[in-house]
Every structure is written in structure tokens, then in C-alpha cells.
mmCIF file of C-alpha atoms and ligand atoms in Angstrom:
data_model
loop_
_atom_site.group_PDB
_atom_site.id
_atom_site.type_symbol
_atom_site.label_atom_id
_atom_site.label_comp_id
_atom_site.label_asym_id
_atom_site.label_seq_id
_atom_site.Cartn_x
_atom_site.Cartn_y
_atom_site.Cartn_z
ATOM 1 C CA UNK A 100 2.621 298.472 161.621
ATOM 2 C CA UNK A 101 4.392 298.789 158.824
ATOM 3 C CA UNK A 102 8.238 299.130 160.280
ATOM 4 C CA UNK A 103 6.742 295.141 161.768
ATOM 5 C CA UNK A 104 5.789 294.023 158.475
ATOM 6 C CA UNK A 105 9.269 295.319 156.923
ATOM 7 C CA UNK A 106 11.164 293.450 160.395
ATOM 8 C CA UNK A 107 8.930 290.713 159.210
ATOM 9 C CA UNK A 108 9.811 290.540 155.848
ATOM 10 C CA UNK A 109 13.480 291.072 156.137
ATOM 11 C CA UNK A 110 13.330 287.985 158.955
ATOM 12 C CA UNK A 111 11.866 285.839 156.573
ATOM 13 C CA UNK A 112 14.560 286.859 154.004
ATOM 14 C CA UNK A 113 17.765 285.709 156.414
ATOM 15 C CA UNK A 114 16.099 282.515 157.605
ATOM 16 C CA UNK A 115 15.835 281.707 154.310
ATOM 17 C CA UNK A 116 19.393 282.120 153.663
ATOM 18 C CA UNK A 117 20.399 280.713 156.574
ATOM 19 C CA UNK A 118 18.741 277.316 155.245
ATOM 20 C CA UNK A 119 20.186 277.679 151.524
ATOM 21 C CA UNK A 120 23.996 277.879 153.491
ATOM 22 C CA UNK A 121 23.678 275.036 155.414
ATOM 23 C CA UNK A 122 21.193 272.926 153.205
ATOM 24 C CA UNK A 123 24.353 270.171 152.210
ATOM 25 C CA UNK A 124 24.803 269.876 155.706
ATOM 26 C CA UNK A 125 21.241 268.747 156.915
ATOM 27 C CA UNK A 126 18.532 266.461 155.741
ATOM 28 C CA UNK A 127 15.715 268.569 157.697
ATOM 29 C CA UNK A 128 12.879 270.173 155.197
ATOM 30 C CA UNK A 129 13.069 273.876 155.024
ATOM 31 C CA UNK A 130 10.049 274.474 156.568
ATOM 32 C CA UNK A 131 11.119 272.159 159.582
ATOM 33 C CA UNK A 132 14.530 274.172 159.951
ATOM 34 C CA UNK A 133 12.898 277.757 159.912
ATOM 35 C CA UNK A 134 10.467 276.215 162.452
ATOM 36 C CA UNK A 135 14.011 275.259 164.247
ATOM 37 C CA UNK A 136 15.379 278.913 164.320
ATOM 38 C CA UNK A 137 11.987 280.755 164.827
ATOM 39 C CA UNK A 138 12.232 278.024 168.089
ATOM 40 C CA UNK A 139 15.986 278.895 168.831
ATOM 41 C CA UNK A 140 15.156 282.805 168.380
ATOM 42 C CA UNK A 141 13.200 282.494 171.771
ATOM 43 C CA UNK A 142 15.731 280.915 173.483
ATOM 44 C CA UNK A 143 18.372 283.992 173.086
ATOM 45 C CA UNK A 144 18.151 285.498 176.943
ATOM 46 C CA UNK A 145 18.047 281.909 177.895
ATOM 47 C CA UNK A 146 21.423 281.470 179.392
ATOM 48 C CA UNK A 147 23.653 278.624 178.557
ATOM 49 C CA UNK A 148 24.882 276.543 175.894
ATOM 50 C CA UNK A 149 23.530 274.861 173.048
ATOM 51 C CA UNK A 150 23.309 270.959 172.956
ATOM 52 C CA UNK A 151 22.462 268.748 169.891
ATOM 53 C CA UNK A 152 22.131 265.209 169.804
ATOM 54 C CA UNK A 153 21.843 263.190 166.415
ATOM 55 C CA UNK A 154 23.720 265.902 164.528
ATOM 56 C CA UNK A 155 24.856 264.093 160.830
ATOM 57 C CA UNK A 156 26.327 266.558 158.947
ATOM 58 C CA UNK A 157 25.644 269.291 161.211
ATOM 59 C CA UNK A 158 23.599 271.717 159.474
ATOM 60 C CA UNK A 159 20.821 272.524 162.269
ATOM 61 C CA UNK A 160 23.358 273.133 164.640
ATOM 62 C CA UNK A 161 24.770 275.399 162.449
ATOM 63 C CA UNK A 162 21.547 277.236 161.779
ATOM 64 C CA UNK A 163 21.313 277.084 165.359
ATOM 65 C CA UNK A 164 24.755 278.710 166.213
ATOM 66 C CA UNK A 165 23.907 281.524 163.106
ATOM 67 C CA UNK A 166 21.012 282.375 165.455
ATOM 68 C CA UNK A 167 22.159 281.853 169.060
ATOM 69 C CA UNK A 168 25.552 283.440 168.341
ATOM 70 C CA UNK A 169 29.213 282.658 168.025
ATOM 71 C CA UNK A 170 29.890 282.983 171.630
ATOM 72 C CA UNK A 171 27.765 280.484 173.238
ATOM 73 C CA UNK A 172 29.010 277.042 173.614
ATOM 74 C CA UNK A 173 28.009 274.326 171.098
ATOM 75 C CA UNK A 174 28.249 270.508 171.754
ATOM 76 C CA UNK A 175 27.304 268.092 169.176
ATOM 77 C CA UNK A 176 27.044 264.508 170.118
ATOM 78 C CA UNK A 177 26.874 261.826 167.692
ATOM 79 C CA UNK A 178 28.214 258.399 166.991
ATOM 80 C CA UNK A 179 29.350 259.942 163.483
ATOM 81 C CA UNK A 180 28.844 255.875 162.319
ATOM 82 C CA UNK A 181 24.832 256.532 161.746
ATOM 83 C CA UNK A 182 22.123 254.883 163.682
ATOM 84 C CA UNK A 183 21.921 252.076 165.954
ATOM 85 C CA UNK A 184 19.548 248.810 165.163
ATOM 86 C CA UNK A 185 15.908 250.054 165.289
ATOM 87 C CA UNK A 186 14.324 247.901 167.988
ATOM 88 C CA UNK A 187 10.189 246.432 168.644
ATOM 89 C CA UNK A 188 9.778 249.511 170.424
ATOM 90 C CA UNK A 189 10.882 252.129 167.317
ATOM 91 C CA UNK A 190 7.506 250.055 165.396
ATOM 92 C CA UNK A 191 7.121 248.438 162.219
ATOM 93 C CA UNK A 192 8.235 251.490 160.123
ATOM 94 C CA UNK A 193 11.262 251.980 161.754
ATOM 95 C CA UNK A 194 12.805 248.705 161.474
ATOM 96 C CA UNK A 195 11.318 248.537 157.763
ATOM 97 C CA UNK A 196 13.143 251.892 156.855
ATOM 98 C CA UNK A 197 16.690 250.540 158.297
ATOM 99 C CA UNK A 198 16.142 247.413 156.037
ATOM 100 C CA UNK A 199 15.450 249.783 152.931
ATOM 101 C CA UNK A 200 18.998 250.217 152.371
ATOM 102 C CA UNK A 201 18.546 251.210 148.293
ATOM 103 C CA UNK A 202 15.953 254.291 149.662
ATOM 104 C CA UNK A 203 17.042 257.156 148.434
ATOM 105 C CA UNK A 204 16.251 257.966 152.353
ATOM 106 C CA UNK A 205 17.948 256.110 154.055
ATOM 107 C CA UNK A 206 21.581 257.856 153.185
ATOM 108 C CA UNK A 207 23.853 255.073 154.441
ATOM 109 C CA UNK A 208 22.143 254.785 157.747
ATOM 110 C CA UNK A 209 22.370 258.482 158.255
ATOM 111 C CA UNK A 210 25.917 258.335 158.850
ATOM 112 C CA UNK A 211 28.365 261.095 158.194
ATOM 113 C CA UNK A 212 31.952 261.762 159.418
ATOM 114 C CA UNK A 213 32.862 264.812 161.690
ATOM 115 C CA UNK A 214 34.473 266.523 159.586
ATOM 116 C CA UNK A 215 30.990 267.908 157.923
ATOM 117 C CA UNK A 216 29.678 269.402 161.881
ATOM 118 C CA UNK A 217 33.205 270.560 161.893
ATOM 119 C CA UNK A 218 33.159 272.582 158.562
ATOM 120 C CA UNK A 219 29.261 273.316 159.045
ATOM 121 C CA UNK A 220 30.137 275.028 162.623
ATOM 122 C CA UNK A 221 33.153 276.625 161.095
ATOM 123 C CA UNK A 222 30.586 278.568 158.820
ATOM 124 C CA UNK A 223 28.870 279.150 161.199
ATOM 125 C CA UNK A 224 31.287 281.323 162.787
ATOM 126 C CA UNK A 225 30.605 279.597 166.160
ATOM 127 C CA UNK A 226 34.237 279.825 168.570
ATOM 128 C CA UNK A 227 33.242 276.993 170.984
ATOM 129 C CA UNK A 228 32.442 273.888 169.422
ATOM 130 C CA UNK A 229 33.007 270.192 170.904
ATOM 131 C CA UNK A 230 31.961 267.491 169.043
ATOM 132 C CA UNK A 231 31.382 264.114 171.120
ATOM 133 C CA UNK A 232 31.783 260.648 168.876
ATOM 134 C CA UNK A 233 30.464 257.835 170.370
ATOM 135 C CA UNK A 234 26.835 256.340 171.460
ATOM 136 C CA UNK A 235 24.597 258.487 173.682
ATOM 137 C CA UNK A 236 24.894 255.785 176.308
ATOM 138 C CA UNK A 237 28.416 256.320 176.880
ATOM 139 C CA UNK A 238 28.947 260.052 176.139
ATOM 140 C CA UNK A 239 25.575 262.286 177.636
ATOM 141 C CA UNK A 240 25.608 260.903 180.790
ATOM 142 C CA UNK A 241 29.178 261.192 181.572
ATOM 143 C CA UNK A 242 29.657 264.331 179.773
ATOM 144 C CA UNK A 243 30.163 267.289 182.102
ATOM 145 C CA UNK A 244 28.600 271.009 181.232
ATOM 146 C CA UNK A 245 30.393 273.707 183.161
ATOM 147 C CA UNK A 246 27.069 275.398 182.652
ATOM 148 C CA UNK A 247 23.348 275.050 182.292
ATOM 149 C CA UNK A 248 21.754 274.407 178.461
ATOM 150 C CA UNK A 249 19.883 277.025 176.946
ATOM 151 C CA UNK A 250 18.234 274.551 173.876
ATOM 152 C CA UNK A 251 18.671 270.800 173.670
ATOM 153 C CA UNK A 252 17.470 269.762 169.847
ATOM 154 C CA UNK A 253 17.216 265.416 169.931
ATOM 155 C CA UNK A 254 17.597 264.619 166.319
ATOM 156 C CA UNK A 255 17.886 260.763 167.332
ATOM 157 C CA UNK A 256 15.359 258.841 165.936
ATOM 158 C CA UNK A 257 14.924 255.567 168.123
ATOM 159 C CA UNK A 258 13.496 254.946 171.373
ATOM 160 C CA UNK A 259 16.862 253.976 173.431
ATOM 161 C CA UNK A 260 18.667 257.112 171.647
ATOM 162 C CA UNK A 261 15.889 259.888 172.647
ATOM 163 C CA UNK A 262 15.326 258.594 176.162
ATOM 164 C CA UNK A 263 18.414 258.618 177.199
ATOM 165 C CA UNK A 264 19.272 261.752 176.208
ATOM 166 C CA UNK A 265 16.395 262.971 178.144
ATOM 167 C CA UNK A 266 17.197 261.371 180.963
ATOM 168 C CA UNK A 267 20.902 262.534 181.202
ATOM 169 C CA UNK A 268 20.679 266.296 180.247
ATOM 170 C CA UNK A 269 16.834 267.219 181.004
ATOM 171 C CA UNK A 270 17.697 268.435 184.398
ATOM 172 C CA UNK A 271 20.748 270.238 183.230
ATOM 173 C CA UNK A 272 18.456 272.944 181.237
ATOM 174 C CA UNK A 273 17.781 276.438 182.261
ATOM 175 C CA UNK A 274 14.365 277.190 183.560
ATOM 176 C CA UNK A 275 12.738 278.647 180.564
ATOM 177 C CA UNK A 276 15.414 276.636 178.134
ATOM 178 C CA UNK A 277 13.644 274.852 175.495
ATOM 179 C CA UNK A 278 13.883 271.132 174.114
ATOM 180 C CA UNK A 279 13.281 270.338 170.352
ATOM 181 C CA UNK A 280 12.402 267.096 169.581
ATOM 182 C CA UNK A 281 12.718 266.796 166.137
ATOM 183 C CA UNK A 282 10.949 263.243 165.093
ATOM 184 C CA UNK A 283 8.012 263.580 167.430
ATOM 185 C CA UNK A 284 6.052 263.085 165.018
ATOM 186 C CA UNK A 285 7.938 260.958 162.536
ATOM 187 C CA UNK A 286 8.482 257.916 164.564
ATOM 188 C CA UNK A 287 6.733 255.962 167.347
ATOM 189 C CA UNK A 288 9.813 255.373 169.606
ATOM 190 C CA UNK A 289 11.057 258.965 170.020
ATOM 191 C CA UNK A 290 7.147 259.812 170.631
ATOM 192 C CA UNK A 291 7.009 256.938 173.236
ATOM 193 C CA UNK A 292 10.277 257.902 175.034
ATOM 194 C CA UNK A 293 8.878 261.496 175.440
ATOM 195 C CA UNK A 294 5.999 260.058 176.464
ATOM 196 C CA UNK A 295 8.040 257.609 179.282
ATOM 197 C CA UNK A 296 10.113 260.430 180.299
ATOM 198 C CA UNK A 297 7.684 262.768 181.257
ATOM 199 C CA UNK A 298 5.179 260.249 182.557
ATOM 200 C CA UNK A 299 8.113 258.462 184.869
ATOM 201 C CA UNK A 300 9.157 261.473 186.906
ATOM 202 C CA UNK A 301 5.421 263.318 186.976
ATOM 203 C CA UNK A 302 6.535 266.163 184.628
ATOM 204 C CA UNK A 303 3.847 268.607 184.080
ATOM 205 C CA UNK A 304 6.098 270.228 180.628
ATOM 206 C CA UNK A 305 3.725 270.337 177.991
ATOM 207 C CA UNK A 306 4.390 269.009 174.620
ATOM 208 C CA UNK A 307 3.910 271.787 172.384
ATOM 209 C CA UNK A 308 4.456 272.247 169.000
ATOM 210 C CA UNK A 309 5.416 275.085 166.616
ATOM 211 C CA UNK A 310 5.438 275.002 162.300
ATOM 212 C CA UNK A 311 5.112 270.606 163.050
ATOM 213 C CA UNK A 312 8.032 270.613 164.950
ATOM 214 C CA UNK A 313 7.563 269.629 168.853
ATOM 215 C CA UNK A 314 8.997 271.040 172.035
ATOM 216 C CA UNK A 315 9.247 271.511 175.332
ATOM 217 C CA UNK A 316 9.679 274.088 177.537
ATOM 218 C CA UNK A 317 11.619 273.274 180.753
ATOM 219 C CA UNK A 318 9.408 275.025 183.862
ATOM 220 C CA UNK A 319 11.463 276.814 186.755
ATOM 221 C CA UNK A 320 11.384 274.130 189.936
ATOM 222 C CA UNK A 321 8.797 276.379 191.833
ATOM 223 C CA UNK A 322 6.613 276.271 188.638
ATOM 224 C CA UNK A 323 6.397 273.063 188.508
ATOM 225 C CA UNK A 324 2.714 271.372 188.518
ATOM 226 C CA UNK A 325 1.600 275.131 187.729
ATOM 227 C CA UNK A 326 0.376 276.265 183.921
ATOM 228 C CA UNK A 327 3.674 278.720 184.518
ATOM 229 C CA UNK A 328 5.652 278.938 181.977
ATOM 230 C CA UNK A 329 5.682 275.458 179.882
ATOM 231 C CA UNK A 330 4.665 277.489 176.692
ATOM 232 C CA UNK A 331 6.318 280.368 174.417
ATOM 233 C CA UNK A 332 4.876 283.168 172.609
ATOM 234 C CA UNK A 333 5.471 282.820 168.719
ATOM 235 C CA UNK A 334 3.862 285.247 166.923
ATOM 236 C CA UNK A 335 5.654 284.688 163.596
ATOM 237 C CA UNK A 336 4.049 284.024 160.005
ATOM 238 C CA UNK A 337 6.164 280.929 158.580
ATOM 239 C CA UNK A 338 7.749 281.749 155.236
ATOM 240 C CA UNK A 339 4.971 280.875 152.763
ATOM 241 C CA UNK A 340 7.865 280.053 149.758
ATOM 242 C CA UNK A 341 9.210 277.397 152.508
ATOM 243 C CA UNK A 342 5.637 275.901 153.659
ATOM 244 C CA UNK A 343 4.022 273.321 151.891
ATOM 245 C CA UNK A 344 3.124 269.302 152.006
ATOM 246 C CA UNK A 345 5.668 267.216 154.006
ATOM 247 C CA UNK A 346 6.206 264.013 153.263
ATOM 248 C CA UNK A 347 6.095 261.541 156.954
ATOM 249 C CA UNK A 348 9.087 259.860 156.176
ATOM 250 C CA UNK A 349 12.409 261.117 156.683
ATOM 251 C CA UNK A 350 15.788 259.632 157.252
ATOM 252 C CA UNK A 351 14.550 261.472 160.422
ATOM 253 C CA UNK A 352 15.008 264.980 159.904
HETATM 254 C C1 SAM B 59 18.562 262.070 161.462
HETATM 255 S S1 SAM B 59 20.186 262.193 161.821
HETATM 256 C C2 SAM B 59 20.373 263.853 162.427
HETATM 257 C C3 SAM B 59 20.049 264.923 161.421
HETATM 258 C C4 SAM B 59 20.688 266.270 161.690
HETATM 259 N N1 SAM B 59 20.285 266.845 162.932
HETATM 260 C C5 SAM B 59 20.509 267.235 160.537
HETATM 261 O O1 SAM B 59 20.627 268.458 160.751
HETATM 262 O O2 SAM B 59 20.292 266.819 159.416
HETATM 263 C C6 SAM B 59 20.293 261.230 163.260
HETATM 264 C C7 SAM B 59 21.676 261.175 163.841
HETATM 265 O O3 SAM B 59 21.588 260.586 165.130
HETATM 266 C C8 SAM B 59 22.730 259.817 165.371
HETATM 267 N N2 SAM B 59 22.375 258.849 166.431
HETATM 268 C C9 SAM B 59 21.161 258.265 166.630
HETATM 269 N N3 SAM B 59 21.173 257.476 167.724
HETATM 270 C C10 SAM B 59 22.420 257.575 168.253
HETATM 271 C C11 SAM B 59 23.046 257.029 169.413
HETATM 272 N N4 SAM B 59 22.387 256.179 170.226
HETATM 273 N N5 SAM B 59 24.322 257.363 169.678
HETATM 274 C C12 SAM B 59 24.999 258.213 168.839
HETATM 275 N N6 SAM B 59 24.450 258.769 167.715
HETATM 276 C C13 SAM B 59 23.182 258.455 167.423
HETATM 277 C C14 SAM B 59 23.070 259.217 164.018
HETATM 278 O O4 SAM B 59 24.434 258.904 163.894
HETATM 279 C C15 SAM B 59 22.655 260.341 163.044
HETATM 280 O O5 SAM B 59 23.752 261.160 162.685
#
């Protein structure tokens, strides 16, 4: 009992530091990331590599790789020229944010050159890093994985950007390998492309969520339309100096 309340306490310590090293390189809220890397923790005998898409300066998948280890393989896809028009489908909200262009949020369309993923990753201590410019339409379905994915994070805000990322690298995930969708609850078109993508092929994944940050768990083929596995076991306190009120607007994040 009180060896797990030391292990506990000395967790909560290094995912806090992990956040203050890579905080310049991502706009997510502290609570959000440790939610990330409590998330990523229970993906390490998940084999496989590590995908992000919508990476900005590349401070989750840093945080990722500081977790997940320097050995795996990391790919980050992004234009690296921000977003893409917000469309009918991303709702009212979206397309007002991308007009805001004084908001203090809206950080030049979240666009950032690669050199910040490359210098994030690079303190990271992560060996295997390939970063893929260009819009998800082009690069995830032609991209080629010489091996399954252990965790898939979609950082991509829009409808078009979420659902095709589904659609091109859901099936390439381990059984058990996990998918973080990181503005599930932020905006209306990543929720609705979840909701398209699983509804269009019958999934029976269930949308799950852990310290407000959603995922999925991908279920082995001869699980599927069973309650096995779909879910994960977190039994971890979030840090209390990192919790707190969230505001519902990000640039993402
Ligand atoms: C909110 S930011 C990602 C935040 C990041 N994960 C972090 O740690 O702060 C969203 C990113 O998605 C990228 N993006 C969105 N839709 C895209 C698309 N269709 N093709 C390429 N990049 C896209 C943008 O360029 C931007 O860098």
C-alpha cells in the first residue's frame, strides 16, 4: 500500500516533467497531455509503432515517444502549413474560429514548420522518426508501415482530416492498440467522422474516454461484435496540481 502510493507519487512527479519539457512544443492543456501518456502507458506491450496525425510543433508525440520508448518507430504526419478550410460539416464554431484570425487561439492557423517535431523528437531521444509533409489525403493512405501501429493519436480537427485518417490506418492497428482522438469533444466534425467511421463499417469499438480525452480501443478480429476487449483498465489518480476547469475552445489541442 504504501510502496503504490510512493510508485504513485513519483509517476505523477515525471509526467509532470515530461509536460514542462515539451510544453513550447504543444498547445494541449496539461491535464489533456497527462491524460495522453497515462493513455500511451497502456499501450507499451502493444506491439508496433507510434502514429500521429495533426502534430504542430510536435510536443505530444514527444511526450508520447518519452513514454513508449526510443526504439519504437514514430511517424508524424502533417501538412506543416496549418489547417485546411473548415467546411458546413466542422459547424458554426469551427468556421467562426478559422475567421478569428487576431485570437490569441488561433496561432496562425495552427501552423508550424518541421523543424519544431524535428527538435521536439530529438529531445525526446526517439531513433526512428519520419515526418510526412503534406495533406492526409495524399500521404496516410499511400503511406506504407512495415509494421502494425501500436497508438494512433488524430490531433486534426476537421471532419475531412479525422475521417480519413481513420479510414486509411484503422485497420493497420494492433488488436489491443489504442486510438486517441484528441478533439472529440472540442469540435462537431471530428465527433461526426468518428461517429461515420464506426457506424459505416458496423464497428462495435466503443468510444471511451479517460481524464476528457476520448479513445478507442481496436478489438482483435474474433472479438469483434463481443464486449471483448474495447476497454482498458486505468486505475490512475490524475495529478490534482494539473486538473482543473478547461476552457472548450482550443486551437484544437
Ligand atoms: C491542433 S494542431 C495539432 C496539435 C499537436 N498535436 C500538439 O501537440 O500541440 C492540428 C494540426 O493538424 C494539421 N492538419 C489538420 N488537418 C490536416 C490535413 N488534412 N492534412 C495535413 N495536416 C493537417 C495542422 O497542420 C496542425 O498542425
Amino acid at each position: 500500500m504504501f510502496r503504490a502510493a510512493i510508485h504513485k507519487h513519483w509517476r505523477r512527479i515525471r509526467f509532470q516533467q515530461i509536460y514542462r519539457r515539451f510544453r513550447s512544443y504543444t498547445m494541449i492543456p496539461p491535464a489533456a497531455f497527462i491524460s495522453n501518456l497515462i493513455l500511451a502507458e497502456r499501450a507499451r506491450h502493444v506491439p508496433g509503432c507510434v502514429v500521429e496525425c495533426g502534430v504542430w510543433r510536435g510536443g505530444m508525440s514527444a511526450g508520447l515517444a518519452v513514454i513508449l520508448g526510443p526504439d519504437r518507430r514514430y511517424y508524424l504526419f502533417d501538412s506543416f502549413e496549418g489547417l485546411p478550410p473548415a467546411k458546413q460539416i466542422d459547424g458554426p464554431a469551427a468556421l467562426k474560429w478559422q475567421q478569428s484570425i487576431e485570437a490569441p487561439e488561433y496561432r496562425d492557423n495552427c501552423s508550424a514548420p518541421p523543424e519544431y517535431a524535428k527538435e521536439a523528437m530529438s529531445l525526446a531521444g526517439a531513433n526512428h522518426v519520419e515526418l510526412i509533409k503534406g495533406w492526409f489525403a495524399e500521404t496516410v493512405p499511400n503511406h506504407f508501415f512495415d509494421e502494425p501501429i501500436a497508438l494512433l493519436r488524430l490531433d486534426a480537427d476537421w471532419y475531412d482530416s479525422t475521417i480519413v485518417c481513420l479510414e486509411g490506418l484503422f485497420d493497420r492497428l494492433s488488436p489491443g492498440g489504442i486510438v486517441i482522438i484528441d478533439d472529440y469533444y472540442t469540435w462537431t466534425g471530428c465527433s461526426r467522422a468518428v461517429h461515420d467511421f464506426l457506424s459505416h463499417r458496423s464497428a462495435t469499438e466503443r468510444i471511451d474516454a479517460f481524464g476528457g480525452v476520448c479513445y478507442l480501443v481496436k478489438q482483435a478480429a474474433e472479438n469483434a461484435g463481443t464486449n471483448e476487449p474495447g476497454r482498458l483498465e486505468i486505475v490512475t489518480a490524475m495529478p490534482s496540481a494539473l486538473t482543473g476547469p478547461q476552457g472548450p475552445i482550443r486551437c484544437s489541442g
